[in-house]
Amino acid sequence: MFRYRLDVAWEYLFKLLPYLSVTLFYMGGALTIGIVFGAFMAMMKLGKNRPLKYFAIGYTAVMRSLPPIILIFLVYHGVPLAVRRMFQVNLSGMNTVYFVILALGLSSVATLSEIMKSAYLSVSGGQYEAAVSNGFTPFQAFRRIMFPQALRVSIPNLSSALIILMKEGSLGYTIGLIDIMGRADLLNSTSYGNDIYEIFFTLAAIYWLASILIDGGCHFIENRLSLERKIELNEIKKAGMIAAAEQGGIVRGS
Amino acid sequence: MLELTGVCKFFGKNEILKGVNLKVDSGDVVVILGPSGSGKTTLLRCINFLEIADKGTMVFGDKTIQLRRAKKSEVAFVRKKTSFVFQNYNLFNNKTALENVTEGLIYGRKIPAKEARDIGVKALEKVGMLDRSDFYPSQLSGGQQQRVGIARAIAGNPDVILFDEPTSALDPELIGEVLGIMKKLAAKEGTTMIVVTHEMSFAQSVATKVIFMDSGVILEEGEPREFFVHPRHERTKQFLRSILYETEYNI
C-alpha cells in the first residue's frame, strides 16, 4: 500500500529550500534583461522607424513560438561555440545558471515588450498630447503622466510573466543547473527513486507557495499604486484637515 | 497676432487642409464652423503642432515659423503662447484637479511649485472648481473635467486658447456650464480664442469672427451677424439650415 511519509517530505523540504536562491537568481537575471531590452523593444514597436519596428515584431514572433527548452539548448551549446570561434575564449567552465539567464532573458524580452506596449497603449494617447501641449518634453510626459499609469496596468501581466519565468527555468536542470528542480532530480537519483513522491510533492509545494507569494506581492504593489488608494488617502487627509479645523474652532471659541 | 498662410495637410493621400489662411488679432473670438471632416480640428491641431502640417507658415508675434520644419524651440515657443482644450478633456488621470493645472506650469514653464499652486488655485476659482481641487478626474463629471481642462489652459496665461469642440462629448445638461465659462473668459478677460464648435448660440453671441470650413478650405468668413443673416455661399446656407432648423422637424 502506498504510504506518504510526511516526515521524509519534511526533511527534503530543507534539502531543497537553499537552492531556491538559484531559482530566484535566474528569475531576477532574466527579468532584468527582459525589462531593460524589452523597454527598448516596446519603444521600437510603438515608434515610427519601420525597420526597427519590423525587427521588434519579428523577434517577438520568433521568440514566442520557441519552446523554452529549445532556447536553453541552443544557448547552452551555441553560445560557447560562437564565442570560441569569434573570440577564442573558452566558456566551458562557466556556471550554467548564466546560460539559463540568457535563454530566459531572450524570451522575456519578447514577452515583456508586449506587456509594456499594451500597458502603454492602455493609457489614452490624449493625455500625452495634453502633456506636450502643456509644455512637457516628451520624456517628462512619459515619466510623469504615461509611465505611472502604464505601470499600474502592467502589474497583473508582469506577475504572470514572472511565474512563467520561474517555471520555465526549471528546465535548466536538463543542462545541469542545480536549482530546486535540479536538486530534486539529484536527490531522487541518490535515493534510487524510493522517495520520488516525497521529493516531487515537496518541490511542487515550493513552486506553488512561491507563485502565491509572487502573485500576492504583485497584488500588494498594484493596490499601492492604484488610483482608488490615492483617492482614499486623499479623503482621509481631507477628513483630518476638517477635523483639525473644527477642533481649532472650538478651542478658539471656548 | 497670429497669422497662418497656406496651411496644407495630408493624411496618406487625403488632403485634409488645402491651403488655409487665418488671421487672429488680440481679443478675437474666432469660431470655426463646418461639417465633420472639413478639417477644422486638424487646423487647430496644426497650430499647436499636435499635427505637423505639410505646408504653410505661421506668424506668431514677431516670429515667422515654417510649419513643416518647425524647430524644437519654435514648437516650444508656440506651445508656451497657446493652450489647447480638448474634446475629450484629456486630463491627467493620475493627478488631482489642482495638479492637472499646476504640472504644466512646474514642468513646462519652470514656475516654482509654490507659485504654481497659487496660479492653479486662481485658475480653478475662475472656472468654479476650487472646491474640487483635490478630486481626481474619475471623480468628476464631464462638465467638471472640462472646466478643469479650461483652468489648465488659462493657467499658463497664453496669448491664444484653442478649443477643440469643448462641449461635444458632454451631456446636454452640462454644456451650459462650460459655455458659460468660455463666455465669461471672452467677455471679462478679453481672452483670445479660436473655437471649433457646433454650438451656434455661442458663435452668435460671443464670436467676433465666424469661419466656415468645408473640404479643407475656408469657404466663408465674416462677422457673426453678417454670417448668420446673410450667408453668401450656397454650401454655407445649406449647412446653417441643417443645423439651425434641425429641431423643427415634426414626425
Short mmCIF file of C-alpha atoms in Angstrom, two decimals:
data_model
loop_
_atom_site.label_atom_id
_atom_site.label_comp_id
_atom_site.label_asym_id
_atom_site.label_seq_id
_atom_site.Cartn_x
_atom_site.Cartn_y
_atom_site.Cartn_z
CA MET A 1 0.00 0.00 0.00
CA PHE A 2 1.15 3.47 -0.83
CA ARG A 3 2.08 5.45 2.22
CA TYR A 4 3.14 9.07 2.03
CA ARG A 5 5.86 9.75 4.58
CA LEU A 6 5.38 13.31 5.75
CA ASP A 7 8.50 13.27 7.90
CA VAL A 8 10.64 12.32 4.91
CA ALA A 9 8.97 15.02 2.79
CA TRP A 10 9.69 17.48 5.58
CA GLU A 11 13.38 16.56 5.53
CA TYR A 12 13.53 17.02 1.80
CA LEU A 13 11.96 20.44 2.16
CA PHE A 14 15.09 21.64 3.93
CA LYS A 15 17.34 19.93 1.45
CA LEU A 16 15.60 21.73 -1.40
CA LEU A 17 14.94 25.15 0.04
CA PRO A 18 18.52 26.51 -0.05
CA TYR A 19 18.51 26.02 -3.81
CA LEU A 20 15.55 28.33 -4.17
CA SER A 21 18.16 31.08 -4.20
CA VAL A 22 19.37 29.78 -7.59
CA THR A 23 15.81 29.86 -8.90
CA LEU A 24 15.36 33.41 -7.64
CA PHE A 25 18.72 34.38 -9.14
CA TYR A 26 17.86 33.28 -12.66
CA MET A 27 14.42 34.85 -12.33
CA GLY A 28 15.96 38.15 -11.31
CA GLY A 29 18.57 37.99 -14.05
CA ALA A 30 16.13 37.14 -16.82
CA LEU A 31 13.67 39.74 -15.57
CA THR A 32 16.34 42.42 -15.62
CA ILE A 33 17.33 41.57 -19.19
CA GLY A 34 13.66 41.42 -20.12
CA ILE A 35 12.80 44.79 -18.62
CA VAL A 36 15.81 46.67 -19.98
CA PHE A 37 15.78 45.33 -23.53
CA GLY A 38 12.01 44.81 -23.52
CA ALA A 39 11.59 48.53 -22.90
CA PHE A 40 13.72 49.31 -25.96
CA MET A 41 11.80 46.78 -27.98
CA ALA A 42 8.46 48.20 -26.85
CA MET A 43 9.70 51.62 -27.96
CA MET A 44 10.63 50.18 -31.35
CA LYS A 45 7.17 48.68 -31.71
CA LEU A 46 5.48 51.94 -30.82
CA GLY A 47 7.87 54.10 -32.77
CA LYS A 48 7.75 55.27 -36.35
CA ASN A 49 11.01 53.75 -37.60
CA ARG A 50 9.84 50.98 -39.93
CA PRO A 51 12.91 48.68 -39.95
CA LEU A 52 13.23 48.77 -36.15
CA LYS A 53 9.53 48.17 -35.78
CA TYR A 54 9.53 45.12 -38.04
CA PHE A 55 12.65 43.80 -36.36
CA ALA A 56 10.92 44.00 -32.97
CA ILE A 57 7.74 42.40 -34.26
CA GLY A 58 9.70 39.63 -35.96
CA TYR A 59 11.85 38.99 -32.91
CA THR A 60 8.75 38.70 -30.73
CA ALA A 61 7.05 36.33 -33.15
CA VAL A 62 10.09 34.02 -33.28
CA MET A 63 10.78 34.06 -29.55
CA ARG A 64 7.20 33.48 -28.53
CA SER A 65 6.90 30.46 -30.76
CA LEU A 66 10.02 28.76 -29.38
CA PRO A 67 9.63 26.14 -26.66
CA PRO A 68 11.91 27.30 -23.83
CA ILE A 69 13.81 24.03 -23.78
CA ILE A 70 14.99 24.57 -27.35
CA LEU A 71 16.15 28.03 -26.47
CA ILE A 72 18.04 26.71 -23.46
CA PHE A 73 19.76 24.04 -25.57
CA LEU A 74 20.63 26.48 -28.33
CA VAL A 75 22.09 28.98 -25.91
CA TYR A 76 23.93 26.36 -23.87
CA HIS A 77 25.56 24.70 -26.86
CA GLY A 78 25.55 27.53 -29.36
CA VAL A 79 26.88 30.46 -27.35
CA PRO A 80 30.16 28.81 -26.21
CA LEU A 81 30.74 27.62 -29.77
CA ALA A 82 30.18 31.05 -31.23
CA VAL A 83 32.30 32.73 -28.56
CA ARG A 84 35.14 30.26 -29.17
CA ARG A 85 35.01 30.84 -32.92
CA MET A 86 34.86 34.60 -32.65
CA PHE A 87 36.95 35.49 -29.61
CA GLN A 88 38.93 32.31 -28.95
CA VAL A 89 37.56 32.32 -25.42
CA ASN A 90 36.65 29.11 -23.70
CA LEU A 91 33.37 29.27 -21.79
CA SER A 92 33.24 25.63 -20.75
CA GLY A 93 33.88 26.41 -17.09
CA MET A 94 31.09 28.91 -16.83
CA ASN A 95 28.22 28.39 -14.40
CA THR A 96 25.20 27.01 -16.23
CA VAL A 97 22.93 29.46 -14.49
CA TYR A 98 24.19 32.23 -16.79
CA PHE A 99 23.15 30.25 -19.85
CA VAL A 100 19.70 29.80 -18.34
CA ILE A 101 19.51 33.52 -17.58
CA LEU A 102 20.48 34.37 -21.14
CA ALA A 103 18.00 31.90 -22.66
CA LEU A 104 15.12 33.04 -20.46
CA GLY A 105 16.18 36.64 -20.86
CA LEU A 106 15.96 36.38 -24.64
CA SER A 107 12.38 35.17 -24.48
CA SER A 108 11.48 37.60 -21.68
CA VAL A 109 12.48 40.49 -23.89
CA ALA A 110 9.72 39.44 -26.27
CA THR A 111 7.10 38.83 -23.59
CA LEU A 112 7.85 41.93 -21.57
CA SER A 113 7.98 44.17 -24.62
CA GLU A 114 4.44 43.04 -25.43
CA ILE A 115 3.31 43.69 -21.87
CA MET A 116 4.87 47.14 -21.85
CA LYS A 117 3.48 48.01 -25.25
CA SER A 118 -0.07 47.08 -24.36
CA ALA A 119 0.18 48.82 -20.98
CA TYR A 120 1.37 52.00 -22.68
CA LEU A 121 -1.41 51.83 -25.25
CA SER A 122 -3.99 51.37 -22.50
CA VAL A 123 -3.29 54.92 -21.32
CA SER A 124 -5.16 57.24 -23.64
CA GLY A 125 -2.88 58.99 -26.12
CA GLY A 126 -4.81 62.18 -25.48
CA GLN A 127 -3.08 62.56 -22.14
CA TYR A 128 0.30 62.55 -23.85
CA GLU A 129 -0.90 65.22 -26.28
CA ALA A 130 -2.27 67.27 -23.42
CA ALA A 131 1.07 66.99 -21.64
CA VAL A 132 3.26 68.11 -24.56
CA SER A 133 0.75 70.81 -25.38
CA ASN A 134 1.19 71.98 -21.77
CA GLY A 135 4.90 72.35 -22.31
CA PHE A 136 6.13 68.96 -21.09
CA THR A 137 9.02 67.49 -23.02
CA PRO A 138 8.20 64.06 -24.46
CA PHE A 139 10.31 62.47 -21.72
CA GLN A 140 8.55 64.42 -18.96
CA ALA A 141 5.18 63.47 -20.44
CA PHE A 142 6.25 59.84 -20.35
CA ARG A 143 7.82 59.99 -16.92
CA ARG A 144 5.08 61.90 -15.10
CA ILE A 145 1.88 61.01 -16.93
CA MET A 146 2.13 57.90 -19.08
CA PHE A 147 4.55 55.71 -17.12
CA PRO A 148 2.83 55.76 -13.71
CA GLN A 149 -0.48 54.80 -15.28
CA ALA A 150 1.01 52.18 -17.58
CA LEU A 151 2.98 50.62 -14.71
CA ARG A 152 -0.20 50.05 -12.74
CA VAL A 153 -1.91 48.46 -15.72
CA SER A 154 1.03 46.16 -16.44
CA ILE A 155 1.41 44.62 -12.99
CA PRO A 156 -1.05 41.71 -13.31
CA ASN A 157 0.65 40.70 -16.56
CA LEU A 158 4.08 41.11 -15.02
CA SER A 159 3.03 38.78 -12.26
CA SER A 160 2.04 36.06 -14.73
CA ALA A 161 5.22 36.58 -16.70
CA LEU A 162 7.30 36.18 -13.57
CA ILE A 163 5.57 32.93 -12.63
CA ILE A 164 6.06 31.58 -16.14
CA LEU A 165 9.72 32.55 -15.91
CA MET A 166 10.09 30.64 -12.68
CA LYS A 167 8.57 27.52 -14.19
CA GLU A 168 10.44 27.67 -17.48
CA GLY A 169 13.73 28.00 -15.64
CA SER A 170 13.17 24.59 -14.08
CA LEU A 171 14.09 23.21 -17.49
CA GLY A 172 17.61 24.33 -16.72
CA TYR A 173 18.14 21.01 -14.95
CA THR A 174 18.45 19.44 -18.41
CA ILE A 175 21.75 21.26 -18.91
CA GLY A 176 22.86 20.50 -15.37
CA LEU A 177 21.63 23.55 -13.50
CA ILE A 178 21.26 22.85 -9.81
CA ASP A 179 18.30 24.94 -8.81
CA ILE A 180 15.46 23.47 -6.74
CA MET A 181 14.41 21.35 -9.72
CA GLY A 182 17.95 20.15 -10.42
CA ARG A 183 18.49 19.47 -6.76
CA ALA A 184 15.25 17.48 -6.57
CA ASP A 185 16.31 15.42 -9.56
CA LEU A 186 19.66 14.78 -7.94
CA LEU A 187 18.09 13.75 -4.62
CA ASN A 188 15.76 11.47 -6.49
CA SER A 189 18.60 9.60 -8.12
CA THR A 190 20.68 9.33 -4.96
CA SER A 191 17.68 7.74 -3.20
CA TYR A 192 17.21 5.38 -6.18
CA GLY A 193 13.70 6.67 -6.83
CA ASN A 194 12.43 5.41 -3.45
CA ASP A 195 11.41 8.87 -2.27
CA ILE A 196 10.10 10.13 -5.57
CA TYR A 197 6.71 11.30 -4.25
CA GLU A 198 8.12 12.85 -1.12
CA ILE A 199 10.64 14.78 -3.19
CA PHE A 200 8.47 15.96 -6.01
CA PHE A 201 5.37 16.81 -3.98
CA THR A 202 7.59 18.89 -1.77
CA LEU A 203 9.08 20.51 -4.84
CA ALA A 204 5.59 21.18 -6.21
CA ALA A 205 4.60 22.75 -2.90
CA ILE A 206 7.59 25.09 -3.06
CA TYR A 207 6.69 26.23 -6.56
CA TRP A 208 3.11 26.60 -5.50
CA LEU A 209 3.97 28.74 -2.50
CA ALA A 210 6.42 30.80 -4.49
CA SER A 211 3.85 31.64 -7.12
CA ILE A 212 1.32 32.56 -4.45
CA LEU A 213 3.91 34.91 -2.97
CA ILE A 214 4.68 36.45 -6.35
CA ASP A 215 1.01 36.91 -7.06
CA GLY A 216 0.31 38.34 -3.63
CA GLY A 217 3.27 40.67 -3.84
CA CYS A 218 2.14 41.98 -7.18
CA HIS A 219 -1.38 42.50 -5.88
CA PHE A 220 0.05 44.45 -2.99
CA ILE A 221 2.07 46.69 -5.30
CA GLU A 222 -0.89 47.12 -7.61
CA ASN A 223 -3.07 48.25 -4.72
CA ARG A 224 -0.32 50.55 -3.55
CA LEU A 225 -0.27 52.28 -6.92
CA SER A 226 -4.00 52.24 -7.52
CA LEU A 227 -5.98 55.39 -8.05
CA GLU A 228 -8.59 54.10 -5.59
CA ARG A 229 -5.96 54.12 -2.87
CA LYS A 230 -4.83 57.61 -3.81
CA ILE A 231 -8.44 58.79 -3.63
CA GLU A 232 -8.89 57.08 -0.28
CA LEU A 233 -5.75 58.66 1.16
CA ASN A 234 -6.95 61.98 -0.12
CA GLU A 235 -10.29 61.54 1.65
CA ILE A 236 -8.54 60.67 4.90
CA LYS A 237 -6.29 63.71 4.59
CA LYS A 238 -9.29 65.95 3.91
CA ALA A 239 -11.26 64.48 6.82
CA GLY A 240 -8.23 65.06 9.05
CA MET A 241 -7.94 68.65 7.92
CA ILE A 242 -11.64 69.29 8.54
CA ALA A 243 -11.40 67.69 11.98
CA ALA A 244 -8.34 69.78 12.81
CA ALA A 245 -10.08 72.91 11.61
CA GLU A 246 -13.16 72.15 13.70
CA GLN A 247 -11.07 71.45 16.76
CA GLY A 248 -9.22 74.69 16.26
CA GLY A 249 -12.55 76.46 16.01
CA ILE A 250 -13.79 75.02 19.27
CA VAL A 251 -10.62 75.91 21.10
CA ARG A 252 -10.79 79.45 19.86
CA GLY A 253 -14.50 79.68 20.60
CA SER A 254 -14.26 78.49 24.17
CA MET B 1 -1.02 88.44 -33.54
CA LEU B 2 -1.38 85.01 -35.10
CA GLU B 3 -1.46 84.54 -38.82
CA LEU B 4 -1.49 81.33 -40.81
CA THR B 5 -0.89 81.20 -44.52
CA GLY B 6 -1.27 78.34 -46.96
CA VAL B 7 -1.64 75.53 -44.46
CA CYS B 8 -1.81 72.13 -46.17
CA LYS B 9 -2.08 68.77 -44.52
CA PHE B 10 -2.26 65.29 -45.95
CA PHE B 11 -3.25 62.12 -44.17
CA GLY B 12 -1.91 59.50 -46.53
CA LYS B 13 -3.36 60.54 -49.87
CA ASN B 14 -6.24 62.51 -48.39
CA GLU B 15 -5.72 66.22 -48.46
CA ILE B 16 -7.40 67.42 -45.31
CA LEU B 17 -6.31 71.04 -45.46
CA LYS B 18 -5.93 72.66 -48.85
CA GLY B 19 -4.18 75.93 -48.20
CA VAL B 20 -5.92 77.60 -45.29
CA ASN B 21 -5.29 81.23 -44.36
CA LEU B 22 -6.31 82.53 -40.98
CA LYS B 23 -5.66 85.76 -39.15
CA VAL B 24 -6.36 86.24 -35.47
CA ASP B 25 -5.97 89.53 -33.64
CA SER B 26 -5.61 90.01 -29.93
CA GLY B 27 -9.01 89.81 -28.24
CA ASP B 28 -10.64 87.97 -31.13
CA VAL B 29 -13.00 85.09 -30.57
CA VAL B 30 -12.80 83.16 -33.81
CA VAL B 31 -15.39 80.43 -34.19
CA ILE B 32 -14.75 77.79 -36.82
CA LEU B 33 -17.85 76.02 -38.12
CA GLY B 34 -18.18 73.31 -40.66
CA PRO B 35 -19.34 69.76 -41.30
CA SER B 36 -17.34 66.88 -39.87
CA GLY B 37 -14.32 66.02 -41.96
CA SER B 38 -13.90 69.57 -43.13
CA GLY B 39 -10.54 69.93 -41.39
CA LYS B 40 -11.49 72.24 -38.54
CA THR B 41 -9.91 70.15 -35.83
CA THR B 42 -6.85 69.39 -37.95
CA LEU B 43 -6.29 73.09 -38.46
CA LEU B 44 -6.44 73.68 -34.73
CA ARG B 45 -4.07 70.80 -34.06
CA CYS B 46 -1.62 72.13 -36.62
CA ILE B 47 -1.44 75.42 -34.72
CA ASN B 48 -0.36 73.58 -31.58
CA PHE B 49 1.94 71.20 -33.51
CA LEU B 50 -0.09 68.19 -32.40
CA GLU B 51 -0.13 67.57 -36.14
CA ILE B 52 2.71 68.68 -38.34
CA ALA B 53 1.34 70.49 -41.39
CA ASP B 54 2.87 69.62 -44.75
CA LYS B 55 2.99 73.20 -45.93
CA GLY B 56 2.30 76.66 -44.61
CA THR B 57 3.73 79.34 -42.40
CA MET B 58 2.73 80.77 -39.10
CA VAL B 59 3.48 84.29 -37.96
CA PHE B 60 3.20 84.46 -34.21
CA GLY B 61 4.01 87.83 -32.68
CA ASP B 62 7.32 88.70 -34.30
CA LYS B 63 8.29 85.14 -35.19
CA THR B 64 7.78 83.50 -38.56
CA ILE B 65 7.67 79.72 -38.44
CA GLN B 66 7.65 77.21 -41.26
CA LEU B 67 5.07 74.72 -40.01
CA ARG B 68 6.65 71.73 -41.66
CA ARG B 69 10.16 72.37 -40.46
CA ALA B 70 9.49 73.97 -37.11
CA LYS B 71 12.45 73.75 -34.75
CA LYS B 72 12.01 72.33 -31.28
CA SER B 73 12.47 75.78 -29.80
CA GLU B 74 9.80 77.18 -32.12
CA VAL B 75 7.34 74.46 -31.16
CA ALA B 76 8.05 75.13 -27.51
CA PHE B 77 7.57 78.86 -28.10
CA VAL B 78 4.17 78.38 -29.74
CA ARG B 79 3.04 75.90 -27.11
CA LYS B 80 4.01 78.36 -24.41
CA LYS B 81 1.97 81.10 -26.06
CA THR B 82 -1.06 78.92 -26.78
CA SER B 83 -3.01 76.30 -24.93
CA PHE B 84 -5.35 73.61 -26.04
CA VAL B 85 -8.71 72.48 -24.68
CA PHE B 86 -9.56 69.00 -25.90
CA GLN B 87 -12.84 67.47 -26.88
CA ASN B 88 -12.26 64.55 -24.50
CA TYR B 89 -10.76 66.80 -21.80
CA ASN B 90 -7.59 64.67 -21.69
CA LEU B 91 -6.99 65.40 -18.05
CA PHE B 92 -4.09 63.54 -16.44
CA ASN B 93 -5.94 60.70 -14.74
CA ASN B 94 -3.23 60.14 -12.15
CA LYS B 95 -3.26 63.75 -10.96
CA THR B 96 -5.77 65.75 -8.94
CA ALA B 97 -7.62 68.68 -10.46
CA LEU B 98 -5.13 71.11 -8.95
CA GLU B 99 -2.14 69.04 -10.09
CA ASN B 100 -3.61 68.93 -13.56
CA VAL B 101 -3.37 72.69 -13.64
CA THR B 102 -0.01 73.09 -11.90
CA GLU B 103 2.03 70.28 -13.51
CA GLY B 104 2.26 72.10 -16.81
CA LEU B 105 3.38 75.26 -15.01
CA ILE B 106 6.00 73.46 -12.97
CA TYR B 107 7.45 71.23 -15.69
CA GLY B 108 6.58 73.10 -18.84
CA ARG B 109 7.14 76.65 -17.68
CA LYS B 110 9.58 76.07 -14.82
CA ILE B 111 7.49 78.04 -12.36
CA PRO B 112 8.33 77.23 -8.71
CA ALA B 113 5.84 74.80 -7.17
CA LYS B 114 4.52 77.24 -4.61
CA GLU B 115 3.85 79.96 -7.14
CA ALA B 116 2.32 77.40 -9.50
CA ARG B 117 -0.04 76.38 -6.73
CA ASP B 118 -1.26 79.93 -6.27
CA ILE B 119 -1.82 80.29 -10.00
CA GLY B 120 -3.58 76.92 -10.07
CA VAL B 121 -5.91 77.87 -7.23
CA LYS B 122 -6.79 81.11 -9.01
CA ALA B 123 -7.44 79.29 -12.29
CA LEU B 124 -9.66 76.71 -10.59
CA GLU B 125 -11.52 79.51 -8.86
CA LYS B 126 -12.21 81.18 -12.20
CA VAL B 127 -13.89 78.04 -13.51
CA GLY B 128 -15.71 77.42 -10.24
CA MET B 129 -13.84 74.24 -9.41
CA LEU B 130 -11.87 75.30 -6.37
CA ASP B 131 -13.93 73.08 -4.07
CA ARG B 132 -12.95 70.10 -6.22
CA SER B 133 -9.24 70.84 -6.36
CA ASP B 134 -8.29 67.59 -4.57
CA PHE B 135 -10.51 65.40 -6.72
CA TYR B 136 -9.17 63.05 -9.36
CA PRO B 137 -10.66 63.24 -12.87
CA SER B 138 -12.51 59.95 -12.37
CA GLN B 139 -14.41 61.58 -9.51
CA LEU B 140 -15.62 64.47 -11.66
CA SER B 141 -18.45 64.78 -14.16
CA GLY B 142 -17.67 65.50 -17.78
CA GLY B 143 -18.57 69.15 -17.41
CA GLN B 144 -16.38 69.47 -14.33
CA GLN B 145 -13.50 67.74 -16.10
CA GLN B 146 -13.76 70.14 -18.99
CA ARG B 147 -13.80 73.06 -16.59
CA VAL B 148 -10.56 71.77 -15.11
CA GLY B 149 -9.32 71.44 -18.69
CA ILE B 150 -10.09 75.11 -19.22
CA ALA B 151 -8.41 76.01 -15.93
CA ARG B 152 -5.32 74.14 -17.13
CA ALA B 153 -5.46 76.09 -20.37
CA ILE B 154 -5.78 79.55 -18.80
CA ALA B 155 -3.23 78.93 -16.02
CA GLY B 156 -0.24 79.49 -18.27
CA ASN B 157 -1.63 82.87 -19.28
CA PRO B 158 -1.47 82.08 -23.00
CA ASP B 159 -1.99 84.57 -25.81
CA VAL B 160 -4.49 82.30 -27.52
CA ILE B 161 -6.60 79.40 -26.28
CA LEU B 162 -7.55 76.77 -28.82
CA PHE B 163 -10.83 74.99 -28.10
CA ASP B 164 -11.42 71.77 -29.99
CA GLU B 165 -15.15 71.02 -29.74
CA PRO B 166 -15.06 71.54 -25.98
CA THR B 167 -18.68 70.60 -25.43
CA SER B 168 -19.18 67.81 -27.97
CA ALA B 169 -18.54 64.98 -25.51
CA LEU B 170 -20.80 66.42 -22.83
CA ASP B 171 -24.33 65.60 -21.78
CA PRO B 172 -26.69 68.32 -23.00
CA GLU B 173 -27.30 69.43 -19.41
CA LEU B 174 -23.59 70.02 -18.80
CA ILE B 175 -22.88 72.00 -21.94
CA GLY B 176 -24.14 75.22 -20.38
CA GLU B 177 -21.61 75.32 -17.56
CA VAL B 178 -18.68 75.00 -19.97
CA LEU B 179 -20.04 77.51 -22.47
CA GLY B 180 -20.77 79.87 -19.60
CA ILE B 181 -17.13 79.86 -18.56
CA MET B 182 -15.96 80.38 -22.12
CA LYS B 183 -18.30 83.34 -22.48
CA LYS B 184 -17.02 84.78 -19.23
CA LEU B 185 -13.43 84.42 -20.42
CA ALA B 186 -14.22 86.21 -23.65
CA ALA B 187 -16.29 88.99 -22.14
CA LYS B 188 -14.49 89.68 -18.86
CA GLU B 189 -10.90 88.81 -19.57
CA GLY B 190 -10.80 89.53 -23.28
CA THR B 191 -9.13 86.18 -23.86
CA THR B 192 -8.24 85.48 -27.46
CA MET B 193 -9.73 82.19 -28.57
CA ILE B 194 -10.11 80.01 -31.59
CA VAL B 195 -13.08 77.75 -31.06
CA VAL B 196 -14.15 74.78 -33.13
CA THR B 197 -17.72 74.07 -32.13
CA HIS B 198 -21.21 73.16 -33.21
CA GLU B 199 -22.80 75.45 -30.64
CA MET B 200 -24.45 78.05 -32.83
CA SER B 201 -25.69 80.07 -29.88
CA PHE B 202 -22.12 80.51 -28.72
CA ALA B 203 -20.99 81.54 -32.17
CA GLN B 204 -23.84 84.03 -32.47
CA SER B 205 -23.40 85.63 -29.06
CA VAL B 206 -19.65 85.56 -28.43
CA ALA B 207 -17.76 85.30 -31.71
CA THR B 208 -16.09 88.33 -33.19
CA LYS B 209 -15.44 86.38 -36.36
CA VAL B 210 -17.04 83.27 -37.80
CA ILE B 211 -15.28 80.99 -40.25
CA PHE B 212 -16.98 78.33 -42.28
CA MET B 213 -14.83 75.44 -43.50
CA ASP B 214 -15.69 72.72 -45.94
CA SER B 215 -13.46 70.06 -47.51
CA GLY B 216 -10.26 71.60 -46.27
CA VAL B 217 -10.81 75.19 -47.36
CA ILE B 218 -12.32 78.25 -45.76
CA LEU B 219 -15.45 78.94 -47.76
CA GLU B 220 -16.66 81.98 -45.95
CA GLU B 221 -15.72 84.22 -43.07
CA GLY B 222 -17.24 87.27 -41.52
CA GLU B 223 -18.82 88.91 -38.54
CA PRO B 224 -21.38 86.67 -36.88
CA ARG B 225 -24.38 88.87 -37.67
CA GLU B 226 -23.46 89.10 -41.31
CA PHE B 227 -22.56 85.42 -41.43
CA PHE B 228 -25.74 84.07 -39.92
CA VAL B 229 -28.18 86.50 -41.52
CA HIS B 230 -26.69 86.80 -44.98
CA PRO B 231 -24.53 83.82 -45.73
CA ARG B 232 -23.16 84.24 -49.23
CA HIS B 233 -22.15 80.75 -50.17
CA GLU B 234 -24.76 78.12 -51.08
CA ARG B 235 -22.90 75.45 -49.05
CA THR B 236 -22.96 77.70 -46.00
CA LYS B 237 -26.69 78.26 -46.34
CA GLN B 238 -27.26 74.55 -46.62
CA PHE B 239 -25.11 73.88 -43.53
CA LEU B 240 -26.80 76.55 -41.46
CA ARG B 241 -30.24 75.33 -42.50
CA SER B 242 -29.44 71.79 -41.45
CA ILE B 243 -28.04 72.88 -38.09
CA LEU B 244 -30.26 75.76 -37.08
CA TYR B 245 -33.57 74.23 -38.05
CA GLU B 246 -32.94 70.63 -37.20
CA THR B 247 -35.27 70.85 -34.23
CA GLU B 248 -38.21 71.96 -36.30
CA TYR B 249 -38.87 68.64 -37.89
CA ASN B 250 -42.06 67.04 -36.65
CA ILE B 251 -42.53 63.37 -37.12
#
